[in-house]
Coordinates of C-alpha atoms (C1' of nucleotides) in Angstrom, one line a residue:
Chain A
M1 CA -50.8 -37.8 25.8
S2 CA -50.6 -39.6 22.6
P3 CA -53.1 -38.2 20.2
K4 CA -53.9 -41.6 18.8
K5 CA -53.5 -40.8 15.2
P6 CA -54.1 -42.9 12.1
Y7 CA -51.6 -45.6 11.1
N8 CA -52.1 -47.1 14.5
K9 CA -50.2 -50.2 14.1
L10 CA -47.6 -49.1 11.5
S11 CA -44.1 -48.4 12.4
K12 CA -42.4 -45.2 11.3
R13 CA -40.7 -47.1 8.5
Q14 CA -43.9 -48.6 7.3
Q15 CA -45.5 -45.2 7.2
A16 CA -42.6 -43.9 5.3
I17 CA -42.9 -46.6 2.8
L18 CA -46.6 -46.2 2.4
Q19 CA -46.2 -42.5 2.0
Y20 CA -43.5 -42.9 -0.6
V21 CA -45.5 -45.5 -2.6
K22 CA -48.5 -43.3 -2.8
Q23 CA -46.4 -40.3 -3.8
F24 CA -44.5 -42.4 -6.4
I25 CA -47.6 -43.7 -8.0
D26 CA -49.2 -40.3 -8.1
K27 CA -46.2 -38.9 -9.7
N28 CA -45.2 -41.7 -12.1
G29 CA -48.3 -43.6 -12.8
Y30 CA -46.8 -46.9 -11.8
P31 CA -45.5 -48.2 -8.5
P32 CA -41.9 -48.2 -7.3
T33 CA -39.7 -51.2 -7.1
I34 CA -38.5 -52.6 -3.8
R35 CA -35.1 -51.1 -4.4
E36 CA -36.5 -47.7 -5.3
I37 CA -38.4 -47.7 -2.1
G38 CA -35.3 -48.7 -0.1
S39 CA -33.0 -46.2 -1.6
Q40 CA -35.5 -43.4 -0.9
I41 CA -36.2 -44.2 2.7
G42 CA -32.6 -45.1 3.4
V43 CA -32.6 -48.8 3.6
A44 CA -30.1 -50.8 1.7
S45 CA -31.6 -54.2 2.1
T46 CA -34.3 -55.2 -0.2
S47 CA -35.5 -57.8 2.3
V48 CA -36.3 -55.1 4.8
V49 CA -38.5 -53.3 2.4
N50 CA -40.0 -56.6 1.4
Y51 CA -40.7 -57.4 5.0
N52 CA -42.4 -54.1 5.6
L53 CA -44.4 -54.3 2.4
N54 CA -45.8 -57.5 3.6
K55 CA -46.7 -55.8 6.9
L56 CA -48.5 -53.2 5.0
V57 CA -50.4 -56.0 3.2
E58 CA -51.3 -57.5 6.6
A59 CA -52.5 -54.2 7.8
G60 CA -54.7 -53.9 4.8
Y61 CA -53.1 -50.8 3.3
I62 CA -51.8 -52.3 0.1
E63 CA -52.0 -55.4 -2.1
R64 CA -49.1 -57.2 -3.8
S65 CA -48.8 -59.5 -6.7
D66 CA -46.3 -62.2 -6.1
R67 CA -43.3 -62.3 -8.3
V68 CA -44.4 -59.3 -10.2
S69 CA -42.2 -56.3 -10.6
R70 CA -43.8 -53.2 -9.1
G71 CA -46.6 -55.4 -8.1
I72 CA -48.0 -53.0 -5.6
R73 CA -51.4 -51.5 -5.5
L74 CA -53.1 -49.3 -3.0
V75 CA -56.3 -50.7 -1.5
A76 CA -57.9 -47.4 -0.8
D77 CA -57.7 -45.6 -4.1
I78 CA -55.5 -45.6 -7.2
P79 CA -55.6 -41.8 -7.8
A80 CA -54.6 -40.3 -4.5
R81 CA -56.0 -36.9 -5.0
K82 CA -59.5 -36.3 -3.9
K83 CA -61.8 -33.5 -4.5
S84 CA -62.2 -31.4 -1.5
V85 CA -65.1 -29.1 -2.3
K86 CA -67.9 -30.0 -0.1
A87 CA -71.3 -29.0 1.3
A88 CA -71.6 -25.3 2.0
Q89 CA -72.5 -24.0 5.3
Q90 CA -73.9 -20.6 5.9
N91 CA -71.1 -18.1 6.1
V92 CA -71.3 -15.1 8.4
A93 CA -70.1 -11.6 7.6
I94 CA -68.0 -10.0 10.2
P95 CA -67.7 -6.2 10.3
Y96 CA -64.3 -5.2 9.3
Y97 CA -63.1 -2.1 11.1
G98 CA -60.1 -1.6 9.1
R99 CA -56.6 -1.3 10.4
I100 CA -55.6 -1.0 14.0
V101 CA -53.0 1.7 14.2
A102 CA -51.1 2.6 17.3
G103 CA -52.4 5.8 18.6
E104 CA -55.9 5.6 17.4
P105 CA -58.8 4.0 19.2
I106 CA -61.0 1.5 17.6
P107 CA -64.3 3.0 16.6
V108 CA -67.1 1.7 18.7
E109 CA -70.0 2.6 16.6
A110 CA -70.9 -0.1 14.0
F111 CA -71.0 0.7 10.4
D112 CA -72.5 -1.6 7.8
D113 CA -70.6 -1.1 4.6
P114 CA -71.0 -4.4 2.8
D115 CA -67.6 -4.6 1.3
K116 CA -66.1 -3.7 4.6
A117 CA -66.8 -7.1 5.9
I118 CA -65.0 -10.4 5.8
E119 CA -66.7 -13.7 5.5
V120 CA -65.8 -16.5 7.8
T121 CA -67.3 -19.9 8.6
P122 CA -69.2 -20.1 11.8
D123 CA -66.9 -22.6 13.3
M124 CA -64.1 -20.0 13.1
L125 CA -65.9 -18.2 15.9
G126 CA -66.1 -21.2 18.2
G127 CA -69.7 -20.8 19.0
I128 CA -69.6 -17.1 19.6
D129 CA -72.5 -15.0 18.5
P130 CA -71.4 -13.5 15.2
S131 CA -73.0 -10.1 16.0
E132 CA -70.5 -9.7 18.8
V133 CA -67.5 -10.3 16.6
F134 CA -65.5 -7.8 14.6
A135 CA -62.4 -7.9 12.6
L136 CA -59.3 -5.8 12.4
E137 CA -56.2 -5.8 10.3
V138 CA -53.0 -5.2 12.1
Q139 CA -50.9 -2.5 10.8
G140 CA -47.2 -2.3 11.6
N141 CA -45.2 -4.6 13.8
S142 CA -45.9 -2.9 17.1
M143 CA -47.7 -6.1 18.2
I144 CA -45.1 -8.5 17.0
D145 CA -44.3 -9.4 20.5
A146 CA -47.8 -11.0 20.7
M147 CA -46.9 -13.0 17.6
I148 CA -49.1 -10.9 15.6
S149 CA -47.5 -9.3 12.6
D150 CA -48.3 -6.7 10.0
G151 CA -51.2 -7.6 7.8
D152 CA -52.7 -10.2 10.1
I153 CA -56.4 -10.2 10.5
V154 CA -57.7 -10.6 14.0
L155 CA -61.2 -11.5 15.0
L156 CA -62.3 -10.0 18.2
R157 CA -65.3 -10.4 20.4
R158 CA -66.7 -7.2 21.7
Q159 CA -66.4 -7.0 25.4
E160 CA -65.2 -4.5 28.0
T161 CA -64.0 -6.9 30.6
A162 CA -61.6 -9.7 30.4
R163 CA -60.5 -12.6 32.4
N164 CA -56.9 -13.2 33.3
G165 CA -55.0 -14.7 30.4
D166 CA -57.3 -13.4 27.7
M167 CA -55.7 -11.8 24.6
V168 CA -57.3 -8.4 24.3
A169 CA -57.2 -5.3 22.4
V170 CA -56.6 -2.5 24.9
W171 CA -56.9 1.2 24.5
L172 CA -54.3 2.8 26.8
T173 CA -55.7 6.1 27.6
T174 CA -52.6 7.7 29.0
R175 CA -50.4 6.5 26.2
G176 CA -52.9 7.1 23.5
E177 CA -52.4 3.8 21.8
T178 CA -54.0 0.5 21.3
T179 CA -52.2 -2.7 21.7
L180 CA -52.9 -6.4 21.7
K181 CA -51.7 -8.2 24.8
R182 CA -52.6 -10.8 27.3
F183 CA -54.6 -9.4 30.2
Y184 CA -53.9 -10.0 33.8
L185 CA -55.5 -8.2 36.7
E186 CA -53.4 -8.7 39.8
N187 CA -53.0 -6.7 43.0
G188 CA -55.2 -3.9 41.8
R189 CA -53.2 -3.2 38.7
V190 CA -53.3 -4.5 35.2
R191 CA -50.4 -6.4 33.7
L192 CA -50.4 -6.6 29.9
Q193 CA -48.2 -9.5 29.1
P194 CA -46.6 -10.0 25.7
A195 CA -46.7 -13.5 24.3
H196 CA -43.0 -13.5 23.6
P197 CA -41.0 -14.8 26.6
T198 CA -38.2 -12.2 26.2
M199 CA -40.5 -9.2 26.2
E200 CA -41.3 -7.3 29.4
P201 CA -44.9 -6.8 30.5
I202 CA -46.6 -3.4 30.7
F203 CA -48.1 -2.4 34.0
V204 CA -51.0 0.1 34.0
S205 CA -53.7 1.0 36.4
P206 CA -57.2 -0.3 35.5
D207 CA -58.6 3.1 34.9
E208 CA -56.2 4.0 32.2
C209 CA -56.9 0.9 30.1
Q210 CA -60.0 0.4 28.2
I211 CA -60.7 -3.1 26.9
Q212 CA -62.0 -3.1 23.3
G213 CA -62.5 -6.7 22.7
K214 CA -61.0 -10.1 23.1
I215 CA -59.1 -11.9 20.4
I216 CA -60.6 -15.1 19.3
S217 CA -58.8 -15.8 16.1
I218 CA -55.9 -14.7 14.0
I219 CA -55.6 -15.2 10.3
R220 CA -52.5 -14.6 8.4
H221 CA -51.9 -14.9 4.7
L222 CA -48.4 -15.4 3.2
H223 CA -47.4 -15.0 -0.3
Chain B
M1 CA -63.0 -48.8 -44.1
S2 CA -63.2 -48.0 -40.5
P3 CA -66.7 -47.5 -39.2
K4 CA -65.4 -45.0 -36.7
K5 CA -62.1 -43.9 -35.6
P6 CA -61.7 -44.7 -31.9
Y7 CA -58.1 -43.5 -31.8
N8 CA -57.1 -41.2 -34.6
K9 CA -54.4 -42.7 -36.6
L10 CA -53.6 -45.7 -34.6
S11 CA -53.2 -49.1 -36.2
K12 CA -55.5 -51.8 -35.0
R13 CA -52.6 -53.3 -33.1
Q14 CA -51.8 -50.1 -31.4
Q15 CA -55.4 -49.6 -30.4
A16 CA -55.4 -53.1 -29.0
I17 CA -52.3 -52.3 -27.0
L18 CA -53.6 -49.1 -25.7
Q19 CA -56.9 -50.8 -24.8
Y20 CA -55.1 -53.5 -23.0
V21 CA -52.8 -51.2 -21.1
K22 CA -55.7 -49.2 -19.8
Q23 CA -57.6 -52.3 -18.9
F24 CA -54.6 -53.8 -17.1
I25 CA -53.9 -50.7 -15.1
D26 CA -57.5 -50.4 -14.1
K27 CA -57.5 -54.0 -12.9
N28 CA -54.1 -54.3 -11.3
G29 CA -53.1 -50.8 -10.3
Y30 CA -49.8 -51.0 -12.2
P31 CA -49.0 -51.2 -15.9
P32 CA -48.2 -54.4 -17.8
T33 CA -44.8 -55.5 -19.0
I34 CA -44.0 -55.6 -22.7
R35 CA -44.3 -59.4 -22.6
E36 CA -47.6 -59.3 -20.9
I37 CA -48.9 -57.0 -23.5
G38 CA -47.5 -59.2 -26.3
S39 CA -48.9 -62.4 -25.0
Q40 CA -52.3 -60.8 -24.6
I41 CA -52.5 -59.3 -28.1
G42 CA -50.9 -62.3 -29.7
V43 CA -47.4 -61.0 -30.5
A44 CA -44.5 -63.1 -29.5
S45 CA -41.8 -60.6 -30.1
T46 CA -41.1 -58.0 -27.5
S47 CA -39.6 -55.7 -30.0
V48 CA -42.9 -55.4 -31.8
V49 CA -44.7 -54.4 -28.7
N50 CA -41.9 -52.0 -27.9
Y51 CA -42.1 -50.6 -31.4
N52 CA -45.8 -49.9 -31.1
L53 CA -45.5 -48.6 -27.6
N54 CA -43.2 -46.0 -29.0
K55 CA -45.7 -45.2 -31.6
L56 CA -48.3 -44.6 -28.9
V57 CA -45.8 -42.3 -27.3
E58 CA -45.4 -40.3 -30.5
A59 CA -49.2 -40.1 -30.8
G60 CA -49.4 -38.7 -27.4
Y61 CA -51.4 -41.4 -25.8
I62 CA -48.9 -42.7 -23.3
E63 CA -45.6 -41.9 -21.7
R64 CA -42.8 -44.2 -21.1
S65 CA -39.9 -44.2 -18.7
D66 CA -36.8 -45.6 -20.3
R67 CA -35.3 -48.8 -18.9
V68 CA -38.0 -49.0 -16.3
S69 CA -40.1 -52.1 -15.9
R70 CA -43.8 -51.4 -16.5
G71 CA -42.7 -47.8 -17.1
I72 CA -45.9 -46.9 -18.9
R73 CA -48.4 -44.2 -17.9
L74 CA -51.5 -43.0 -19.6
V75 CA -51.3 -39.4 -20.4
A76 CA -55.0 -38.9 -19.5
D77 CA -54.3 -40.0 -16.0
I78 CA -51.6 -37.5 -15.0
P79 CA -53.5 -34.3 -15.3
A80 CA -55.9 -35.5 -12.7
R81 CA -54.4 -33.0 -10.3
K82 CA -55.5 -29.9 -12.1
K83 CA -59.0 -29.1 -11.4
S84 CA -60.1 -25.6 -11.1
V85 CA -63.6 -25.2 -9.9
K86 CA -64.4 -21.8 -8.6
A87 CA -67.3 -22.1 -6.3
A88 CA -68.7 -18.7 -5.8
Q89 CA -69.7 -18.2 -2.2
Q90 CA -69.3 -21.8 -1.4
N91 CA -67.0 -22.9 1.3
V92 CA -64.4 -25.4 0.6
A93 CA -63.4 -28.2 2.9
I94 CA -59.7 -28.5 3.3
P95 CA -58.4 -32.0 4.2
Y96 CA -57.0 -31.8 7.7
Y97 CA -54.0 -34.1 8.2
G98 CA -53.7 -33.7 11.9
R99 CA -50.7 -32.5 13.8
I100 CA -47.3 -32.1 12.5
V101 CA -45.1 -33.6 15.1
A102 CA -41.4 -34.4 15.0
G103 CA -41.1 -38.1 14.5
E104 CA -44.5 -38.7 12.9
P105 CA -45.1 -38.4 9.2
I106 CA -48.1 -36.6 7.8
P107 CA -50.7 -39.2 7.2
V108 CA -51.5 -39.6 3.6
E109 CA -54.6 -41.4 4.5
A110 CA -57.9 -40.5 3.0
F111 CA -59.9 -38.1 5.0
D112 CA -63.3 -39.5 5.0
D113 CA -64.0 -38.4 8.5
P114 CA -66.0 -35.1 8.3
D115 CA -64.3 -33.6 11.3
K116 CA -61.0 -34.4 9.6
A117 CA -61.5 -31.4 7.5
I118 CA -61.7 -27.7 8.1
E119 CA -63.9 -25.4 6.2
V120 CA -62.7 -22.1 4.9
T121 CA -63.9 -19.5 2.5
P122 CA -62.4 -19.6 -0.9
D123 CA -60.8 -16.1 -0.5
M124 CA -58.8 -17.5 2.3
L125 CA -56.8 -19.4 -0.3
G126 CA -56.0 -16.4 -2.4
G127 CA -57.1 -17.9 -5.6
I128 CA -55.3 -21.2 -5.2
D129 CA -57.1 -24.3 -6.3
P130 CA -58.7 -25.7 -3.1
S131 CA -57.8 -29.2 -4.2
E132 CA -54.2 -28.3 -3.8
V133 CA -54.6 -27.2 -0.3
F134 CA -54.4 -29.1 2.9
A135 CA -54.2 -28.2 6.6
L136 CA -52.0 -29.1 9.5
E137 CA -52.0 -28.3 13.1
V138 CA -48.6 -27.2 14.4
Q139 CA -47.2 -28.8 17.5
G140 CA -44.3 -27.3 19.4
N141 CA -42.8 -23.9 19.3
S142 CA -39.9 -24.5 16.8
M143 CA -41.4 -21.9 14.5
I144 CA -42.1 -19.4 17.2
D145 CA -39.9 -16.7 15.6
A146 CA -41.8 -17.1 12.4
M147 CA -44.8 -16.2 14.5
I148 CA -46.2 -19.7 14.3
S149 CA -47.0 -21.2 17.6
D150 CA -48.2 -24.4 19.1
G151 CA -51.8 -25.2 18.1
D152 CA -51.8 -23.0 15.0
I153 CA -53.5 -24.3 11.9
V154 CA -51.5 -23.8 8.8
L155 CA -52.9 -24.1 5.3
L156 CA -50.4 -25.5 2.8
R157 CA -50.4 -25.7 -0.9
R158 CA -49.3 -29.0 -2.2
Q159 CA -46.1 -28.6 -4.1
E160 CA -42.8 -30.4 -4.4
T161 CA -40.5 -27.6 -5.0
A162 CA -39.8 -24.4 -3.1
R163 CA -37.9 -21.2 -3.5
N164 CA -35.3 -20.1 -1.0
G165 CA -37.0 -18.6 2.1
D166 CA -40.3 -20.3 1.6
M167 CA -41.9 -21.8 4.6
V168 CA -42.5 -25.4 3.8
A169 CA -43.5 -28.7 5.3
V170 CA -40.7 -31.2 4.5
W171 CA -40.8 -35.0 4.7
L172 CA -37.3 -36.2 5.7
T173 CA -37.2 -39.6 4.2
T174 CA -34.2 -41.0 6.1
R175 CA -35.4 -39.6 9.4
G176 CA -39.0 -40.6 8.8
E177 CA -40.4 -37.4 10.0
T178 CA -42.0 -34.2 8.8
T179 CA -41.0 -30.8 9.9
L180 CA -42.0 -27.2 9.3
K181 CA -39.1 -25.0 8.3
R182 CA -37.8 -22.4 6.1
F183 CA -36.3 -23.8 3.0
Y184 CA -32.9 -22.9 1.5
L185 CA -31.1 -24.7 -1.2
E186 CA -27.4 -23.7 -1.1
N187 CA -24.3 -25.4 -2.4
G188 CA -26.2 -28.5 -3.5
R189 CA -27.6 -29.2 -0.1
V190 CA -30.8 -28.2 1.6
R191 CA -30.8 -26.1 4.7
L192 CA -33.9 -26.3 6.8
Q193 CA -33.9 -23.3 9.1
P194 CA -36.1 -23.2 12.2
A195 CA -37.3 -19.8 13.1
H196 CA -36.2 -20.2 16.6
P197 CA -33.0 -18.7 17.8
T198 CA -31.9 -21.6 20.0
M199 CA -32.5 -24.3 17.3
E200 CA -29.9 -25.3 14.8
P201 CA -30.7 -25.7 11.2
I202 CA -31.0 -29.2 9.6
F203 CA -28.9 -30.0 6.6
V204 CA -30.0 -32.7 4.3
S205 CA -29.3 -33.7 0.7
P206 CA -32.0 -32.8 -1.7
D207 CA -32.9 -36.4 -2.4
E208 CA -33.7 -37.2 1.2
C209 CA -36.2 -34.4 1.6
Q210 CA -39.5 -34.3 0.0
I211 CA -41.3 -31.0 0.1
Q212 CA -44.9 -31.6 1.0
G213 CA -46.2 -28.1 0.6
K214 CA -45.8 -24.4 1.2
I215 CA -47.5 -22.5 3.8
I216 CA -50.0 -20.0 2.5
S217 CA -52.1 -19.2 5.5
I218 CA -52.1 -19.4 9.3
I219 CA -55.1 -19.6 11.5
R220 CA -54.9 -19.3 15.2
H221 CA -57.8 -19.8 17.6
L222 CA -57.6 -18.5 21.1
H223 CA -59.9 -19.8 23.7
Chain C
dA1 C1' -39.8 -54.1 -61.1
dT2 C1' -37.6 -51.1 -57.8
dT3 C1' -37.1 -48.6 -53.9
dA4 C1' -38.2 -46.5 -49.5
dT5 C1' -40.5 -46.9 -45.5
dA6 C1' -43.2 -49.0 -42.1
dA7 C1' -44.0 -53.1 -39.5
dG8 C1' -42.9 -57.4 -37.7
dC9 C1' -39.9 -61.3 -36.1
dG10 C1' -36.8 -63.9 -33.1
dA11 C1' -32.9 -64.2 -30.4
dA12 C1' -29.4 -62.6 -27.4
dC13 C1' -27.9 -59.5 -23.8
dA14 C1' -27.3 -56.9 -19.7
dG15 C1' -29.3 -55.0 -16.1
dT16 C1' -33.4 -55.3 -13.0
dA17 C1' -36.4 -57.1 -9.6
dG18 C1' -38.7 -60.3 -6.3
dT19 C1' -37.4 -64.0 -3.2
dT20 C1' -35.0 -66.5 0.1
dC21 C1' -31.9 -67.4 3.9
dG22 C1' -28.6 -67.2 7.6
dA23 C1' -27.1 -64.1 10.9
dT24 C1' -27.6 -60.0 13.9
dT25 C1' -29.8 -56.6 16.8
dG26 C1' -33.3 -54.7 19.9
dT27 C1' -37.2 -55.1 23.0
dC28 C1' -39.8 -57.0 26.5
dA29 C1' -41.4 -60.2 29.7
dA30 C1' -40.4 -64.1 32.7
Chain D
dT1 C1' -29.9 -63.5 32.7
dT2 C1' -32.6 -65.9 29.5
dG3 C1' -35.8 -66.8 25.9
dA4 C1' -39.1 -65.4 22.5
dC5 C1' -40.1 -62.5 18.9
dA6 C1' -40.1 -58.6 15.8
dA7 C1' -37.1 -56.0 12.9
dT8 C1' -33.0 -55.6 10.3
dC9 C1' -29.1 -56.6 7.4
dG10 C1' -26.4 -58.4 3.5
dA11 C1' -25.8 -61.4 0.0
dA12 C1' -26.9 -64.7 -3.3
dC13 C1' -30.1 -66.8 -6.6
dT14 C1' -33.4 -67.1 -10.1
dA15 C1' -36.5 -65.1 -13.0
dC16 C1' -38.0 -61.1 -15.2
dT17 C1' -37.7 -57.1 -18.3
dG18 C1' -36.4 -53.5 -21.5
dT19 C1' -33.2 -52.9 -25.2
dT20 C1' -30.8 -54.0 -29.3
dC21 C1' -29.8 -55.9 -33.7
dG22 C1' -29.9 -58.4 -37.9
dC23 C1' -33.2 -60.1 -40.8
dT24 C1' -37.8 -60.6 -43.1
dT25 C1' -42.4 -59.1 -44.7
dA26 C1' -45.9 -55.7 -46.3
dT27 C1' -47.3 -51.6 -48.5
dA28 C1' -47.2 -48.0 -51.6
dA29 C1' -45.1 -44.7 -54.5
dT30 C1' -41.8 -44.4 -58.2

DNA sequence: ATTATAAGCGAACAGTAGTTCGATTGTCAA
DNA sequence: TTGACAATCGAACTACTGTTCGCTTATAAT
């Protein structure tokens, strides 16, 4: 199950060297010496660094000037930083229903207040029709067991049924609260399974739980 | 006298040196030595070149690292990192560096492959310059108690320092791996604290860990 | 002319840096 | 086990490189 990543033929040490050289150049404006590289990656012998630098040359990642101090240059690009702004796609506006609070149902009727919408890229929805999607902000830590914490924004697809294993927002009619859980229908009853291994599931009958939607994405901002 | 003033109050010799240094770096990827400069501009004495280089430092054209071979950098080159372009409703493409796996460094490779980038709306970054941001996919559950789970996509801001408690991606130079942990600097050593109750913290010295960036956002897709 | 200051010169010095080489270790296939 | 080969290590060697210092030259104000 190797994901076959870049750096195919490079050893870990060679990757470390390449990483450090790039970082060093970016920071200092000139390449490091063999000994500077060695001390940083934890290799005492200059010959080992030299050996691996030559490997990097063979692999085409760098070039070296013989007998020249700091005679390393990156083949790809001298300034490592690239600009990352790129072509714009069409964003989609997702209705934002505000906060989901325990004890209150999610309003089902749509409202179209423009600033009550959040904008996402279509690929965030994984091909789902944007009109079926709405967003909630999680308030409180009542759903922390589903690895969803206070302030998280969840994108949900509107649906009233769910398949086993789906993460859904469920309105528990008898308890009078809404919760986010994994949904399992088994033996005529519903098991709402927290994502956290140490938490116990909740068992309810199908007629006392009303599915509001299925979670398709979670967005969290840290500061 | 002078038809124009290419560089404000620089002597002809200093201009020649500056010109040559720029040219040399552009050609070779690393700065010239004092003697290389001297031979090019026709000065035999290293001290003369050294003298004029210091003048260029005073004038603000270059920076030097003491006692470092080729320790010259052009001042204009360094601030290449700060670009602040605020695209209004445009999406930004964030370089996607793949998975963060124990034992494999974050590739520093260029990301020319279009699907090696993820697109987000600028407000996802909370006002942070998009060019400072990159994305990783988390592998493993070592951060499960920080509510970061396998498969999550984390957006990180490139920075080399961190405050205690920050969630950072750290490159462990001697181990040759990158890891996602909470950062604490205490008693002159660095504690990298996993947010998983059964996992022990990692202790390293500050010079063997390079902070890659700080987590600013987490995106999780459920399918 | 005198003086101060900037600029230049050449040589010597000490530490730095790339290279080389013999020896060792680890891996993998025969 | 054996052999081939890649990777590593430590040390020594030579050449390189920045720094320093005493001395000289040039310029301009006094």
